[in-house]
Amino acid sequence: MINTLLETSPNWVLLLMRVLAGAVLLPYGLKKIGWLKGPRANAFGKMREMGVLPILAWLITIAQTLGAIAMISGFLVRVAAAGNFIIMFGAMFYHIKDGWSMNWYGEKKGEGIEYFVMLLAILWVIILEGGGTFSIDLLLLNR
Protein backbone atom coordinates (compact mmCIF):
# COMPACT_ATOMS: atom_id res chain seq x y z
CA MET A 1 0.00 0.00 0.00
CA ILE A 2 2.67 2.52 1.01
CA ASN A 3 4.74 1.61 -2.07
CA THR A 4 1.76 2.51 -4.26
CA LEU A 5 1.61 5.96 -2.65
CA LEU A 6 5.36 6.49 -2.99
CA GLU A 7 5.76 5.06 -6.49
CA THR A 8 7.21 7.51 -9.00
CA SER A 9 9.94 7.75 -11.59
CA PRO A 10 13.01 10.01 -11.71
CA ASN A 11 11.22 12.42 -14.04
CA TRP A 12 12.21 16.10 -14.19
CA VAL A 13 8.82 17.19 -15.52
CA LEU A 14 7.10 15.77 -12.43
CA LEU A 15 9.60 17.61 -10.23
CA LEU A 16 8.76 20.87 -11.97
CA MET A 17 5.00 20.26 -11.82
CA ARG A 18 4.91 19.36 -8.13
CA VAL A 19 7.17 22.21 -7.02
CA LEU A 20 5.23 24.78 -9.04
CA ALA A 21 1.87 23.41 -7.88
CA GLY A 22 3.06 23.51 -4.28
CA ALA A 23 4.39 27.05 -4.70
CA VAL A 24 1.07 28.18 -6.19
CA LEU A 25 -0.99 26.55 -3.42
CA LEU A 26 1.17 27.48 -0.42
CA PRO A 27 0.13 31.16 -0.22
CA TYR A 28 -3.54 30.15 -0.04
CA GLY A 29 -2.89 28.11 3.09
CA LEU A 30 -0.53 30.67 4.63
CA LYS A 31 -3.07 33.46 4.14
CA LYS A 32 -5.73 31.38 5.85
CA ILE A 33 -3.55 31.01 8.95
CA GLY A 34 -2.60 34.69 8.88
CA TRP A 35 1.05 34.38 7.85
CA LEU A 36 0.66 36.41 4.66
CA LYS A 37 -1.09 39.70 4.03
CA GLY A 38 -2.74 41.00 0.88
CA PRO A 39 -5.89 40.00 -1.00
CA ARG A 40 -7.72 37.15 0.71
CA ALA A 41 -5.59 37.59 3.84
CA ASN A 42 -8.58 36.60 5.97
CA ALA A 43 -9.63 33.71 3.74
CA PHE A 44 -10.35 31.49 6.75
CA GLY A 45 -12.83 34.08 8.05
CA LYS A 46 -14.30 34.40 4.56
CA MET A 47 -14.90 30.65 4.43
CA ARG A 48 -16.75 30.89 7.72
CA GLU A 49 -18.89 33.76 6.34
CA MET A 50 -19.74 31.55 3.34
CA GLY A 51 -21.13 28.95 5.73
CA VAL A 52 -18.27 26.47 5.62
CA LEU A 53 -18.28 24.36 8.78
CA PRO A 54 -15.37 25.19 11.12
CA ILE A 55 -13.93 21.67 10.95
CA LEU A 56 -14.06 21.73 7.16
CA ALA A 57 -12.45 25.19 7.06
CA TRP A 58 -9.61 23.89 9.25
CA LEU A 59 -9.17 20.76 7.12
CA ILE A 60 -8.98 22.90 3.97
CA THR A 61 -6.44 25.19 5.62
CA ILE A 62 -4.28 22.30 6.82
CA ALA A 63 -4.49 20.46 3.48
CA GLN A 64 -3.52 23.55 1.51
CA THR A 65 -0.65 24.50 3.80
CA LEU A 66 0.85 21.11 4.64
CA GLY A 67 -0.10 19.68 1.25
CA ALA A 68 1.79 22.44 -0.54
CA ILE A 69 4.84 21.91 1.66
CA ALA A 70 4.61 18.15 1.04
CA MET A 71 4.47 18.66 -2.72
CA ILE A 72 7.43 21.05 -2.71
CA SER A 73 9.50 18.67 -0.59
CA GLY A 74 8.29 15.58 -2.44
CA PHE A 75 6.87 13.78 0.60
CA LEU A 76 3.62 11.81 0.14
CA VAL A 77 3.07 13.81 -3.03
CA ARG A 78 0.08 11.82 -4.25
CA VAL A 79 -1.78 12.24 -0.97
CA ALA A 80 -1.05 15.98 -0.92
CA ALA A 81 -2.09 16.39 -4.55
CA ALA A 82 -5.30 14.40 -3.97
CA GLY A 83 -6.28 16.54 -0.99
CA ASN A 84 -5.70 19.74 -2.93
CA PHE A 85 -7.48 18.30 -5.98
CA ILE A 86 -10.63 17.85 -3.88
CA ILE A 87 -10.34 21.40 -2.52
CA MET A 88 -9.79 22.96 -5.95
CA PHE A 89 -12.63 20.90 -7.44
CA GLY A 90 -14.96 22.36 -4.82
CA ALA A 91 -13.60 25.87 -5.38
CA MET A 92 -14.16 25.49 -9.11
CA PHE A 93 -17.83 24.74 -8.54
CA TYR A 94 -18.13 27.75 -6.27
CA HIS A 95 -16.72 29.98 -9.06
CA ILE A 96 -18.46 28.32 -12.02
CA LYS A 97 -21.20 30.96 -11.92
CA ASP A 98 -18.54 33.51 -12.93
CA GLY A 99 -17.84 31.81 -16.26
CA TRP A 100 -14.62 30.58 -17.80
CA SER A 101 -12.23 33.53 -17.86
CA MET A 102 -10.50 35.17 -14.95
CA ASN A 103 -11.67 38.69 -14.11
CA TRP A 104 -8.76 40.52 -15.74
CA TYR A 105 -10.51 43.88 -16.08
CA GLY A 106 -12.71 43.86 -12.98
CA GLU A 107 -15.89 43.64 -15.04
CA LYS A 108 -17.36 40.67 -13.17
CA LYS A 109 -18.15 40.09 -9.53
CA GLY A 110 -15.87 37.05 -9.25
CA GLU A 111 -13.25 34.96 -11.03
CA GLY A 112 -13.86 32.32 -13.68
CA ILE A 113 -12.78 28.70 -13.57
CA GLU A 114 -9.88 28.59 -16.07
CA TYR A 115 -7.30 28.74 -13.26
CA PHE A 116 -8.96 25.87 -11.42
CA VAL A 117 -9.17 23.70 -14.54
CA MET A 118 -5.46 24.18 -15.21
CA LEU A 119 -4.50 23.46 -11.59
CA LEU A 120 -6.78 20.41 -11.50
CA ALA A 121 -5.06 19.04 -14.61
CA ILE A 122 -1.63 19.52 -13.03
CA LEU A 123 -2.74 17.92 -9.75
CA TRP A 124 -4.28 15.00 -11.66
CA VAL A 125 -0.97 14.28 -13.41
CA ILE A 126 0.80 14.39 -10.03
CA ILE A 127 -1.78 12.00 -8.52
CA LEU A 128 -1.27 9.56 -11.40
CA GLU A 129 2.52 9.80 -11.75
CA GLY A 130 3.89 10.83 -8.34
CA GLY A 131 6.52 13.38 -7.42
CA GLY A 132 9.32 12.59 -9.84
CA THR A 133 13.02 13.16 -9.32
CA PHE A 134 14.45 14.70 -6.13
CA SER A 135 11.41 13.62 -4.13
CA ILE A 136 11.45 12.11 -0.67
CA ASP A 137 8.99 9.54 -2.05
CA LEU A 138 11.53 8.32 -4.62
CA LEU A 139 14.26 8.23 -1.97
CA LEU A 140 12.07 6.13 0.37
CA LEU A 141 10.98 3.85 -2.46
CA ASN A 142 14.58 3.09 -3.44
CA ARG A 143 15.69 2.19 0.11
Tab-separated table of C-alpha atoms in Angstrom:
chain	number	residue	atom	x	y	z
A	1	MET	CA	0.000	0.000	0.000
A	2	ILE	CA	2.667	2.520	1.006
A	3	ASN	CA	4.739	1.611	-2.065
A	4	THR	CA	1.761	2.515	-4.259
A	5	LEU	CA	1.608	5.959	-2.646
A	6	LEU	CA	5.360	6.493	-2.990
A	7	GLU	CA	5.760	5.062	-6.487
A	8	THR	CA	7.205	7.505	-9.004
A	9	SER	CA	9.936	7.750	-11.593
A	10	PRO	CA	13.006	10.012	-11.706
A	11	ASN	CA	11.222	12.422	-14.037
A	12	TRP	CA	12.213	16.103	-14.188
A	13	VAL	CA	8.820	17.191	-15.523
A	14	LEU	CA	7.100	15.768	-12.434
A	15	LEU	CA	9.596	17.606	-10.233
A	16	LEU	CA	8.758	20.872	-11.970
A	17	MET	CA	5.001	20.260	-11.821
A	18	ARG	CA	4.907	19.359	-8.133
A	19	VAL	CA	7.172	22.214	-7.016
A	20	LEU	CA	5.232	24.776	-9.041
A	21	ALA	CA	1.865	23.405	-7.881
A	22	GLY	CA	3.064	23.511	-4.276
A	23	ALA	CA	4.393	27.051	-4.698
A	24	VAL	CA	1.072	28.184	-6.185
A	25	LEU	CA	-0.987	26.547	-3.420
A	26	LEU	CA	1.165	27.483	-0.416
A	27	PRO	CA	0.129	31.164	-0.216
A	28	TYR	CA	-3.543	30.147	-0.043
A	29	GLY	CA	-2.889	28.110	3.087
A	30	LEU	CA	-0.531	30.673	4.626
A	31	LYS	CA	-3.068	33.462	4.138
A	32	LYS	CA	-5.725	31.381	5.855
A	33	ILE	CA	-3.548	31.010	8.954
A	34	GLY	CA	-2.605	34.695	8.884
A	35	TRP	CA	1.052	34.381	7.851
A	36	LEU	CA	0.659	36.409	4.658
A	37	LYS	CA	-1.093	39.696	4.025
A	38	GLY	CA	-2.744	41.001	0.885
A	39	PRO	CA	-5.889	39.999	-0.999
A	40	ARG	CA	-7.720	37.148	0.707
A	41	ALA	CA	-5.585	37.585	3.841
A	42	ASN	CA	-8.579	36.601	5.965
A	43	ALA	CA	-9.630	33.708	3.745
A	44	PHE	CA	-10.352	31.495	6.754
A	45	GLY	CA	-12.835	34.078	8.048
A	46	LYS	CA	-14.298	34.405	4.558
A	47	MET	CA	-14.896	30.648	4.427
A	48	ARG	CA	-16.753	30.888	7.718
A	49	GLU	CA	-18.885	33.757	6.336
A	50	MET	CA	-19.736	31.554	3.345
A	51	GLY	CA	-21.135	28.955	5.731
A	52	VAL	CA	-18.268	26.469	5.619
A	53	LEU	CA	-18.277	24.355	8.775
A	54	PRO	CA	-15.371	25.193	11.124
A	55	ILE	CA	-13.926	21.670	10.952
A	56	LEU	CA	-14.057	21.728	7.155
A	57	ALA	CA	-12.449	25.189	7.058
A	58	TRP	CA	-9.610	23.891	9.248
A	59	LEU	CA	-9.174	20.759	7.120
A	60	ILE	CA	-8.982	22.900	3.966
A	61	THR	CA	-6.443	25.195	5.616
A	62	ILE	CA	-4.282	22.300	6.817
A	63	ALA	CA	-4.492	20.461	3.485
A	64	GLN	CA	-3.519	23.551	1.508
A	65	THR	CA	-0.649	24.499	3.804
A	66	LEU	CA	0.854	21.113	4.641
A	67	GLY	CA	-0.096	19.678	1.249
A	68	ALA	CA	1.786	22.439	-0.544
A	69	ILE	CA	4.844	21.915	1.659
A	70	ALA	CA	4.613	18.153	1.044
A	71	MET	CA	4.474	18.663	-2.717
A	72	ILE	CA	7.426	21.053	-2.707
A	73	SER	CA	9.503	18.667	-0.590
A	74	GLY	CA	8.295	15.584	-2.442
A	75	PHE	CA	6.872	13.776	0.595
A	76	LEU	CA	3.618	11.815	0.138
A	77	VAL	CA	3.074	13.808	-3.028
A	78	ARG	CA	0.076	11.817	-4.254
A	79	VAL	CA	-1.783	12.243	-0.966
A	80	ALA	CA	-1.046	15.983	-0.921
A	81	ALA	CA	-2.095	16.386	-4.549
A	82	ALA	CA	-5.298	14.400	-3.974
A	83	GLY	CA	-6.278	16.544	-0.993
A	84	ASN	CA	-5.701	19.736	-2.929
A	85	PHE	CA	-7.477	18.299	-5.977
A	86	ILE	CA	-10.627	17.846	-3.883
A	87	ILE	CA	-10.338	21.400	-2.519
A	88	MET	CA	-9.788	22.959	-5.953
A	89	PHE	CA	-12.631	20.905	-7.436
A	90	GLY	CA	-14.961	22.360	-4.816
A	91	ALA	CA	-13.598	25.869	-5.380
A	92	MET	CA	-14.161	25.488	-9.108
A	93	PHE	CA	-17.831	24.737	-8.545
A	94	TYR	CA	-18.134	27.751	-6.265
A	95	HIS	CA	-16.723	29.978	-9.056
A	96	ILE	CA	-18.459	28.321	-12.023
A	97	LYS	CA	-21.205	30.960	-11.919
A	98	ASP	CA	-18.541	33.510	-12.932
A	99	GLY	CA	-17.845	31.810	-16.263
A	100	TRP	CA	-14.616	30.580	-17.798
A	101	SER	CA	-12.225	33.526	-17.858
A	102	MET	CA	-10.499	35.169	-14.950
A	103	ASN	CA	-11.668	38.685	-14.111
A	104	TRP	CA	-8.756	40.519	-15.743
A	105	TYR	CA	-10.505	43.879	-16.075
A	106	GLY	CA	-12.711	43.862	-12.979
A	107	GLU	CA	-15.894	43.641	-15.044
A	108	LYS	CA	-17.360	40.669	-13.174
A	109	LYS	CA	-18.149	40.089	-9.525
A	110	GLY	CA	-15.869	37.049	-9.249
A	111	GLU	CA	-13.255	34.963	-11.029
A	112	GLY	CA	-13.861	32.322	-13.682
A	113	ILE	CA	-12.777	28.702	-13.570
A	114	GLU	CA	-9.878	28.592	-16.074
A	115	TYR	CA	-7.297	28.744	-13.258
A	116	PHE	CA	-8.962	25.874	-11.417
A	117	VAL	CA	-9.174	23.705	-14.541
A	118	MET	CA	-5.456	24.183	-15.214
A	119	LEU	CA	-4.497	23.464	-11.593
A	120	LEU	CA	-6.778	20.412	-11.499
A	121	ALA	CA	-5.061	19.038	-14.614
A	122	ILE	CA	-1.627	19.519	-13.034
A	123	LEU	CA	-2.740	17.922	-9.754
A	124	TRP	CA	-4.281	15.000	-11.662
A	125	VAL	CA	-0.967	14.279	-13.414
A	126	ILE	CA	0.800	14.388	-10.025
A	127	ILE	CA	-1.776	12.001	-8.523
A	128	LEU	CA	-1.266	9.561	-11.404
A	129	GLU	CA	2.524	9.801	-11.746
A	130	GLY	CA	3.889	10.834	-8.345
A	131	GLY	CA	6.525	13.382	-7.419
A	132	GLY	CA	9.319	12.587	-9.837
A	133	THR	CA	13.017	13.161	-9.315
A	134	PHE	CA	14.455	14.705	-6.134
A	135	SER	CA	11.414	13.624	-4.126
A	136	ILE	CA	11.446	12.109	-0.672
A	137	ASP	CA	8.986	9.543	-2.052
A	138	LEU	CA	11.532	8.322	-4.621
A	139	LEU	CA	14.256	8.230	-1.974
A	140	LEU	CA	12.075	6.133	0.366
A	141	LEU	CA	10.982	3.854	-2.464
A	142	ASN	CA	14.581	3.087	-3.445
A	143	ARG	CA	15.691	2.190	0.108
